Amino acid sequence: MKEVNQQFDVATNFVGMLEKDDNMSPGIAAIKTLLMVLEKTKFDTVQEFHSTIQAAVGAMRKTDKPMTSVVSGTELFSRFITLAKFDDKTMDEVREIMLSRGKMFLEKLLESRNVIAKQAITFISEGCRILTHARSRTVREALILAAQNNKRFHVFVTQSAPDHHGEQMVSELERAGIDCTLILDTAIGYVMETVDMVLVGAEGVVESGGIINRIGTVTMAICAREMKKPFYALVESFKFCRLYPLNQRDLPNEYKYNQKNLKDTAKVHPMVDYTPPGYITLLFTDLGILAPSAVSDELIKLYL
């Protein structure tokens, strides 16, 4: 990482990208940052490339940004760009091939939300009532696309303490002409009996088909199943990760807490929770509409 450290501050670039564009996923920002590392660094060996990429990912993991999609996205990115055959290539040629494949990978990911939105709007019927949690960019895009297709519906959005991202979600949806109601996180049970479905985003999808998402998601999912309401997760495939948690404690602490709180987690609240696959009706992804049980097969394909 010596050459990259001198010319390019990985962590500063990563954080700056997210602060500049509020609509960007941390996973996408991480992949864009790795592409910049590739562009700015010359490698003498493939091993040197791997160590440089690992060091760059390590620098991003030390920031206070959500880590779930950063880890899954960079793992898939690194795997995808190294799938080509390099036996008869010079290192300059190898680097150009990796850059080309990396840009192709990123371009496909940038289309993911639009693909997911088109799938999800077929489930949004005229006059339906939808409950969503906090501010998911993917859910927001699906709802706006549905409204643009002249569907009328009402959305209940949780406030999502402590940062109140739900207020931003309501503002964005109302600007798109969508009727909304901001509700307290504790009002989920009260509202659930009146809605037709739950739509949430996800920061990660684990091997079992369960999801990692903003704290409070599992509470909403349990309530939805109890009241027999469909619970749909809208999530890009680069967030599929090789984890198999059985409970909340199995989630890595770096996913659940800010970097500054990792040394003492006893008195801070987690940022995310784990929702088991049994509470999820369907996953809308850029790979298609999946049952949770199909995720493990898709992960195998992604990592082949």
mmCIF file of C-alpha atoms in Angstrom:
data_model
loop_
_atom_site.group_PDB
_atom_site.id
_atom_site.type_symbol
_atom_site.label_atom_id
_atom_site.label_comp_id
_atom_site.label_asym_id
_atom_site.label_seq_id
_atom_site.Cartn_x
_atom_site.Cartn_y
_atom_site.Cartn_z
ATOM 1 C CA MET A 1 0.000 0.000 0.000
ATOM 2 C CA LYS A 2 3.049 2.341 0.086
ATOM 3 C CA GLU A 3 2.416 3.908 -3.313
ATOM 4 C CA VAL A 4 -1.328 4.267 -2.716
ATOM 5 C CA ASN A 5 -0.819 5.867 0.718
ATOM 6 C CA GLN A 6 1.403 8.521 -0.809
ATOM 7 C CA GLN A 7 -0.975 9.422 -3.600
ATOM 8 C CA PHE A 8 -4.447 8.466 -2.477
ATOM 9 C CA ASP A 9 -6.104 8.474 0.950
ATOM 10 C CA VAL A 10 -8.474 5.510 0.768
ATOM 11 C CA ALA A 11 -10.523 6.234 3.901
ATOM 12 C CA THR A 12 -10.892 9.963 3.183
ATOM 13 C CA ASN A 13 -12.021 9.290 -0.378
ATOM 14 C CA PHE A 14 -14.506 6.619 0.746
ATOM 15 C CA VAL A 15 -16.072 8.776 3.469
ATOM 16 C CA GLY A 16 -16.066 11.881 1.257
ATOM 17 C CA MET A 17 -17.894 10.036 -1.515
ATOM 18 C CA LEU A 18 -20.688 9.030 0.875
ATOM 19 C CA GLU A 19 -20.968 12.494 2.386
ATOM 20 C CA LYS A 20 -21.155 14.063 -1.063
ATOM 21 C CA ASP A 21 -23.835 11.689 -2.373
ATOM 22 C CA ASP A 22 -26.485 10.754 0.170
ATOM 23 C CA ASN A 23 -28.034 8.272 -2.269
ATOM 24 C CA MET A 24 -24.925 6.121 -2.571
ATOM 25 C CA SER A 25 -24.664 2.798 -0.767
ATOM 26 C CA PRO A 26 -21.469 2.263 1.264
ATOM 27 C CA GLY A 27 -20.901 -0.881 -0.804
ATOM 28 C CA ILE A 28 -20.953 1.078 -4.073
ATOM 29 C CA ALA A 29 -18.656 3.743 -2.586
ATOM 30 C CA ALA A 30 -16.237 1.006 -1.522
ATOM 31 C CA ILE A 31 -16.176 -0.524 -5.007
ATOM 32 C CA LYS A 32 -15.636 2.896 -6.616
ATOM 33 C CA THR A 33 -12.780 3.489 -4.181
ATOM 34 C CA LEU A 34 -11.163 0.162 -5.105
ATOM 35 C CA LEU A 35 -11.394 1.089 -8.790
ATOM 36 C CA MET A 36 -9.528 4.315 -7.991
ATOM 37 C CA VAL A 37 -6.876 2.289 -6.175
ATOM 38 C CA LEU A 38 -6.507 0.130 -9.295
ATOM 39 C CA GLU A 39 -6.194 3.196 -11.506
ATOM 40 C CA LYS A 40 -3.618 4.906 -9.305
ATOM 41 C CA THR A 41 -1.389 1.963 -8.412
ATOM 42 C CA LYS A 42 1.034 -0.126 -10.457
ATOM 43 C CA PHE A 43 1.567 -3.737 -9.395
ATOM 44 C CA ASP A 44 4.614 -5.900 -10.016
ATOM 45 C CA THR A 45 2.835 -9.122 -9.041
ATOM 46 C CA VAL A 46 -0.700 -10.405 -8.564
ATOM 47 C CA GLN A 47 0.157 -11.029 -4.907
ATOM 48 C CA GLU A 48 1.030 -7.353 -4.546
ATOM 49 C CA PHE A 49 -2.337 -6.477 -6.055
ATOM 50 C CA HIS A 50 -4.167 -8.672 -3.519
ATOM 51 C CA SER A 51 -2.273 -7.201 -0.556
ATOM 52 C CA THR A 52 -2.945 -3.644 -1.767
ATOM 53 C CA ILE A 53 -6.673 -4.317 -2.211
ATOM 54 C CA GLN A 54 -6.842 -5.959 1.228
ATOM 55 C CA ALA A 55 -5.126 -2.959 2.806
ATOM 56 C CA ALA A 56 -7.556 -0.580 1.056
ATOM 57 C CA VAL A 57 -10.561 -2.567 2.299
ATOM 58 C CA GLY A 58 -9.018 -2.573 5.776
ATOM 59 C CA ALA A 59 -8.735 1.224 5.703
ATOM 60 C CA MET A 60 -12.420 1.564 4.782
ATOM 61 C CA ARG A 61 -13.429 -0.877 7.525
ATOM 62 C CA LYS A 62 -11.845 1.420 10.096
ATOM 63 C CA THR A 63 -14.269 4.247 9.252
ATOM 64 C CA ASP A 64 -17.596 4.795 11.013
ATOM 65 C CA LYS A 65 -19.701 3.968 7.950
ATOM 66 C CA PRO A 66 -21.976 0.868 7.843
ATOM 67 C CA MET A 67 -19.811 -2.123 7.028
ATOM 68 C CA THR A 68 -22.133 -4.932 5.909
ATOM 69 C CA SER A 69 -22.327 -4.039 2.204
ATOM 70 C CA VAL A 70 -18.705 -2.842 2.176
ATOM 71 C CA VAL A 71 -17.483 -6.314 3.132
ATOM 72 C CA SER A 72 -19.796 -8.234 0.790
ATOM 73 C CA GLY A 73 -19.392 -5.800 -2.133
ATOM 74 C CA THR A 74 -15.594 -5.680 -2.026
ATOM 75 C CA GLU A 75 -15.337 -9.468 -1.732
ATOM 76 C CA LEU A 76 -17.470 -9.942 -4.844
ATOM 77 C CA PHE A 77 -15.629 -7.168 -6.682
ATOM 78 C CA SER A 78 -12.213 -8.683 -5.965
ATOM 79 C CA ARG A 79 -13.406 -12.110 -7.031
ATOM 80 C CA PHE A 80 -15.028 -10.874 -10.248
ATOM 81 C CA ILE A 81 -12.054 -8.867 -11.518
ATOM 82 C CA THR A 82 -9.616 -11.753 -10.937
ATOM 83 C CA LEU A 83 -11.639 -14.401 -12.786
ATOM 84 C CA ALA A 84 -9.887 -13.732 -16.106
ATOM 85 C CA LYS A 85 -6.854 -15.753 -17.220
ATOM 86 C CA PHE A 86 -3.593 -13.872 -16.680
ATOM 87 C CA ASP A 87 -1.006 -16.563 -17.476
ATOM 88 C CA ASP A 88 0.384 -14.972 -20.662
ATOM 89 C CA LYS A 89 -0.165 -11.318 -19.698
ATOM 90 C CA THR A 90 2.182 -8.627 -18.462
ATOM 91 C CA MET A 91 1.245 -6.890 -15.202
ATOM 92 C CA ASP A 92 0.231 -3.762 -17.117
ATOM 93 C CA GLU A 93 -2.120 -5.885 -19.236
ATOM 94 C CA VAL A 94 -3.435 -7.638 -16.127
ATOM 95 C CA ARG A 95 -4.153 -4.271 -14.518
ATOM 96 C CA GLU A 96 -6.057 -3.066 -17.595
ATOM 97 C CA ILE A 97 -8.128 -6.266 -17.687
ATOM 98 C CA MET A 98 -8.959 -5.874 -13.993
ATOM 99 C CA LEU A 99 -9.953 -2.239 -14.511
ATOM 100 C CA SER A 100 -12.178 -3.161 -17.443
ATOM 101 C CA ARG A 101 -13.864 -5.958 -15.525
ATOM 102 C CA GLY A 102 -14.223 -3.749 -12.461
ATOM 103 C CA LYS A 103 -15.959 -0.997 -14.413
ATOM 104 C CA MET A 104 -18.254 -3.573 -15.996
ATOM 105 C CA PHE A 105 -19.078 -4.936 -12.531
ATOM 106 C CA LEU A 106 -19.843 -1.452 -11.184
ATOM 107 C CA GLU A 107 -22.010 -0.554 -14.185
ATOM 108 C CA LYS A 108 -24.143 -3.636 -13.604
ATOM 109 C CA LEU A 109 -24.519 -2.821 -9.913
ATOM 110 C CA LEU A 110 -25.613 0.735 -10.634
ATOM 111 C CA GLU A 111 -28.593 -0.675 -12.541
ATOM 112 C CA SER A 112 -29.617 -2.935 -9.650
ATOM 113 C CA ARG A 113 -32.070 -0.585 -7.948
ATOM 114 C CA ASN A 114 -33.925 0.080 -11.176
ATOM 115 C CA VAL A 115 -34.215 -3.665 -11.896
ATOM 116 C CA ILE A 116 -35.502 -4.296 -8.364
ATOM 117 C CA ALA A 117 -37.972 -1.403 -8.538
ATOM 118 C CA LYS A 118 -39.518 -2.770 -11.734
ATOM 119 C CA GLN A 119 -40.065 -6.135 -10.051
ATOM 120 C CA ALA A 120 -41.507 -4.681 -6.876
ATOM 121 C CA ILE A 121 -44.081 -2.375 -8.483
ATOM 122 C CA THR A 122 -45.996 -5.368 -9.836
ATOM 123 C CA PHE A 123 -46.824 -6.192 -6.203
ATOM 124 C CA ILE A 124 -48.013 -2.660 -5.396
ATOM 125 C CA SER A 125 -51.723 -2.495 -6.145
ATOM 126 C CA GLU A 126 -53.960 0.541 -6.509
ATOM 127 C CA GLY A 127 -54.997 1.926 -3.139
ATOM 128 C CA CYS A 128 -52.783 -0.372 -1.062
ATOM 129 C CA ARG A 129 -51.219 0.607 2.252
ATOM 130 C CA ILE A 130 -47.518 -0.064 2.740
ATOM 131 C CA LEU A 131 -45.339 -0.050 5.837
ATOM 132 C CA THR A 132 -41.609 0.583 5.521
ATOM 133 C CA HIS A 133 -38.770 1.058 7.982
ATOM 134 C CA ALA A 134 -36.500 4.125 8.143
ATOM 135 C CA ARG A 135 -34.970 5.194 4.814
ATOM 136 C CA SER A 136 -34.130 2.553 2.244
ATOM 137 C CA ARG A 137 -32.914 3.996 -1.050
ATOM 138 C CA THR A 138 -34.040 0.874 -2.908
ATOM 139 C CA VAL A 139 -37.539 0.937 -1.398
ATOM 140 C CA ARG A 140 -37.782 4.658 -2.127
ATOM 141 C CA GLU A 141 -36.920 4.083 -5.795
ATOM 142 C CA ALA A 142 -39.548 1.346 -6.094
ATOM 143 C CA LEU A 143 -42.246 3.511 -4.502
ATOM 144 C CA ILE A 144 -41.420 6.508 -6.696
ATOM 145 C CA LEU A 145 -41.470 4.316 -9.808
ATOM 146 C CA ALA A 146 -44.888 2.968 -8.784
ATOM 147 C CA ALA A 147 -46.179 6.525 -8.368
ATOM 148 C CA GLN A 148 -44.771 7.460 -11.783
ATOM 149 C CA ASN A 149 -46.793 4.560 -13.180
ATOM 150 C CA ASN A 150 -49.927 6.291 -11.844
ATOM 151 C CA LYS A 151 -50.460 3.974 -8.893
ATOM 152 C CA ARG A 152 -51.982 5.570 -5.820
ATOM 153 C CA PHE A 153 -51.102 4.162 -2.417
ATOM 154 C CA HIS A 154 -50.268 5.235 1.115
ATOM 155 C CA VAL A 155 -46.969 4.631 2.897
ATOM 156 C CA PHE A 156 -46.377 4.446 6.647
ATOM 157 C CA VAL A 157 -42.743 5.183 7.511
ATOM 158 C CA THR A 158 -41.151 4.533 10.896
ATOM 159 C CA GLN A 159 -39.289 7.453 12.398
ATOM 160 C CA SER A 160 -36.299 5.174 13.101
ATOM 161 C CA ALA A 161 -34.639 6.401 16.267
ATOM 162 C CA PRO A 162 -32.092 7.620 17.093
ATOM 163 C CA ASP A 163 -31.128 9.299 13.796
ATOM 164 C CA HIS A 164 -34.719 9.720 12.512
ATOM 165 C CA HIS A 165 -33.943 8.748 8.924
ATOM 166 C CA GLY A 166 -37.653 8.053 8.450
ATOM 167 C CA GLU A 167 -38.302 11.798 8.440
ATOM 168 C CA GLN A 168 -36.008 12.174 5.444
ATOM 169 C CA MET A 169 -37.758 9.267 3.713
ATOM 170 C CA VAL A 170 -41.169 10.889 4.201
ATOM 171 C CA SER A 171 -39.894 14.182 2.825
ATOM 172 C CA GLU A 172 -38.463 12.485 -0.280
ATOM 173 C CA LEU A 173 -41.630 10.477 -0.936
ATOM 174 C CA GLU A 174 -43.906 13.467 -0.460
ATOM 175 C CA ARG A 175 -41.847 15.442 -2.971
ATOM 176 C CA ALA A 176 -42.655 12.635 -5.420
ATOM 177 C CA GLY A 177 -46.387 13.084 -4.711
ATOM 178 C CA ILE A 178 -46.773 10.002 -2.499
ATOM 179 C CA ASP A 179 -49.110 10.122 0.513
ATOM 180 C CA CYS A 180 -47.187 9.280 3.702
ATOM 181 C CA THR A 181 -47.587 9.037 7.438
ATOM 182 C CA LEU A 182 -44.589 9.195 9.761
ATOM 183 C CA ILE A 183 -45.084 6.863 12.733
ATOM 184 C CA LEU A 184 -43.246 6.156 15.955
ATOM 185 C CA ASP A 185 -41.125 2.998 15.971
ATOM 186 C CA THR A 186 -43.307 1.756 18.818
ATOM 187 C CA ALA A 187 -46.443 2.142 16.665
ATOM 188 C CA ILE A 188 -45.543 -0.787 14.383
ATOM 189 C CA GLY A 189 -48.013 -3.162 16.040
ATOM 190 C CA TYR A 190 -50.797 -0.581 15.981
ATOM 191 C CA VAL A 191 -50.335 0.180 12.274
ATOM 192 C CA MET A 192 -49.600 -3.365 11.093
ATOM 193 C CA GLU A 193 -53.209 -4.542 11.140
ATOM 194 C CA THR A 194 -54.151 -1.751 8.698
ATOM 195 C CA VAL A 195 -51.456 -2.314 6.043
ATOM 196 C CA ASP A 196 -51.354 -4.671 3.079
ATOM 197 C CA MET A 197 -47.608 -5.344 3.017
ATOM 198 C CA VAL A 198 -44.233 -4.461 4.459
ATOM 199 C CA LEU A 199 -41.378 -3.327 2.216
ATOM 200 C CA VAL A 200 -37.892 -2.974 3.688
ATOM 201 C CA GLY A 201 -34.382 -2.624 2.357
ATOM 202 C CA ALA A 202 -31.372 -4.518 3.649
ATOM 203 C CA GLU A 203 -27.726 -3.862 4.352
ATOM 204 C CA GLY A 204 -26.917 -7.518 3.798
ATOM 205 C CA VAL A 205 -28.390 -10.912 2.927
ATOM 206 C CA VAL A 206 -26.846 -13.931 4.659
ATOM 207 C CA GLU A 207 -26.535 -17.499 3.374
ATOM 208 C CA SER A 208 -29.758 -18.669 5.000
ATOM 209 C CA GLY A 209 -31.763 -15.954 3.217
ATOM 210 C CA GLY A 210 -32.124 -13.832 6.341
ATOM 211 C CA ILE A 211 -31.307 -10.136 6.217
ATOM 212 C CA ILE A 212 -29.176 -7.673 8.134
ATOM 213 C CA ASN A 213 -30.883 -4.299 8.309
ATOM 214 C CA ARG A 214 -31.472 -1.234 10.440
ATOM 215 C CA ILE A 215 -32.290 -1.950 14.058
ATOM 216 C CA GLY A 216 -35.996 -2.637 14.506
ATOM 217 C CA THR A 217 -36.415 -4.639 11.289
ATOM 218 C CA VAL A 218 -36.727 -7.977 13.077
ATOM 219 C CA THR A 219 -39.422 -6.512 15.344
ATOM 220 C CA MET A 220 -41.377 -5.426 12.296
ATOM 221 C CA ALA A 221 -40.941 -8.848 10.669
ATOM 222 C CA ILE A 222 -42.168 -10.733 13.752
ATOM 223 C CA CYS A 223 -45.199 -8.470 13.956
ATOM 224 C CA ALA A 224 -45.923 -8.909 10.222
ATOM 225 C CA ARG A 225 -45.883 -12.697 10.482
ATOM 226 C CA GLU A 226 -48.115 -12.648 13.557
ATOM 227 C CA MET A 227 -50.650 -10.527 11.655
ATOM 228 C CA LYS A 228 -50.185 -12.520 8.426
ATOM 229 C CA LYS A 229 -48.872 -9.622 6.359
ATOM 230 C CA PRO A 230 -46.353 -10.248 3.547
ATOM 231 C CA PHE A 231 -42.853 -9.052 4.400
ATOM 232 C CA TYR A 232 -40.737 -8.205 1.361
ATOM 233 C CA ALA A 233 -37.053 -7.220 1.315
ATOM 234 C CA LEU A 234 -35.638 -5.211 -1.605
ATOM 235 C CA VAL A 235 -31.880 -5.718 -1.863
ATOM 236 C CA GLU A 236 -29.056 -5.701 -4.409
ATOM 237 C CA SER A 237 -27.099 -8.919 -4.970
ATOM 238 C CA PHE A 238 -23.751 -7.312 -4.101
ATOM 239 C CA LYS A 239 -25.044 -7.301 -0.515
ATOM 240 C CA PHE A 240 -25.173 -11.111 -0.424
ATOM 241 C CA CYS A 241 -22.590 -12.165 2.148
ATOM 242 C CA ARG A 242 -21.044 -15.407 3.346
ATOM 243 C CA LEU A 243 -22.360 -15.357 6.874
ATOM 244 C CA TYR A 244 -24.653 -17.829 8.612
ATOM 245 C CA PRO A 245 -25.872 -16.223 11.848
ATOM 246 C CA LEU A 246 -28.255 -18.180 14.049
ATOM 247 C CA ASN A 247 -29.106 -15.262 16.298
ATOM 248 C CA GLN A 248 -28.323 -11.595 16.977
ATOM 249 C CA ARG A 249 -25.103 -12.418 18.850
ATOM 250 C CA ASP A 250 -23.704 -14.190 15.797
ATOM 251 C CA LEU A 251 -23.504 -10.942 13.796
ATOM 252 C CA PRO A 252 -19.954 -9.531 13.786
ATOM 253 C CA ASN A 253 -19.630 -6.512 16.051
ATOM 254 C CA GLU A 254 -18.191 -4.385 13.239
ATOM 255 C CA TYR A 255 -21.543 -4.763 11.451
ATOM 256 C CA LYS A 256 -23.557 -3.846 14.536
ATOM 257 C CA TYR A 257 -21.601 -0.935 15.995
ATOM 258 C CA ASN A 258 -19.719 2.159 14.890
ATOM 259 C CA GLN A 259 -15.956 1.773 14.844
ATOM 260 C CA LYS A 260 -15.575 4.212 17.743
ATOM 261 C CA ASN A 261 -17.851 2.045 19.932
ATOM 262 C CA LEU A 262 -16.252 -1.331 19.242
ATOM 263 C CA LYS A 263 -14.050 -1.261 22.330
ATOM 264 C CA ASP A 264 -17.051 -1.020 24.663
ATOM 265 C CA THR A 265 -20.386 -2.144 23.248
ATOM 266 C CA ALA A 266 -22.125 -2.721 26.573
ATOM 267 C CA LYS A 267 -23.691 0.729 26.784
ATOM 268 C CA VAL A 268 -24.416 1.511 23.114
ATOM 269 C CA HIS A 269 -27.262 0.310 20.941
ATOM 270 C CA PRO A 270 -26.600 -1.761 17.794
ATOM 271 C CA MET A 271 -27.203 -0.088 14.427
ATOM 272 C CA VAL A 272 -28.587 -3.229 12.763
ATOM 273 C CA ASP A 273 -30.307 -6.482 13.628
ATOM 274 C CA TYR A 274 -30.754 -9.878 11.994
ATOM 275 C CA THR A 275 -34.107 -11.023 10.601
ATOM 276 C CA PRO A 276 -34.257 -14.838 10.122
ATOM 277 C CA PRO A 277 -35.498 -16.184 6.761
ATOM 278 C CA GLY A 278 -38.674 -17.615 8.285
ATOM 279 C CA TYR A 279 -40.059 -14.091 8.671
ATOM 280 C CA ILE A 280 -39.337 -13.042 5.066
ATOM 281 C CA THR A 281 -41.888 -13.706 2.335
ATOM 282 C CA LEU A 282 -39.768 -12.824 -0.711
ATOM 283 C CA LEU A 283 -36.545 -11.061 -1.651
ATOM 284 C CA PHE A 284 -36.655 -8.706 -4.636
ATOM 285 C CA THR A 285 -33.139 -8.649 -6.115
ATOM 286 C CA ASP A 286 -31.408 -7.839 -9.401
ATOM 287 C CA LEU A 287 -31.026 -11.628 -9.792
ATOM 288 C CA GLY A 288 -34.802 -12.050 -9.716
ATOM 289 C CA ILE A 289 -37.517 -12.524 -7.108
ATOM 290 C CA LEU A 290 -36.202 -15.104 -4.674
ATOM 291 C CA ALA A 291 -37.522 -17.150 -1.813
ATOM 292 C CA PRO A 292 -35.098 -16.938 1.138
ATOM 293 C CA SER A 293 -34.198 -20.604 0.620
ATOM 294 C CA ALA A 294 -32.806 -19.779 -2.843
ATOM 295 C CA VAL A 295 -30.143 -17.387 -1.557
ATOM 296 C CA SER A 296 -27.557 -20.078 -0.771
ATOM 297 C CA ASP A 297 -27.696 -21.320 -4.394
ATOM 298 C CA GLU A 298 -27.255 -17.775 -5.705
ATOM 299 C CA LEU A 299 -24.288 -17.229 -3.399
ATOM 300 C CA ILE A 300 -22.647 -20.361 -4.781
ATOM 301 C CA LYS A 301 -23.062 -18.961 -8.317
ATOM 302 C CA LEU A 302 -21.679 -15.564 -7.303
ATOM 303 C CA TYR A 303 -18.571 -17.080 -5.737
ATOM 304 C CA LEU A 304 -17.890 -19.765 -8.341
#
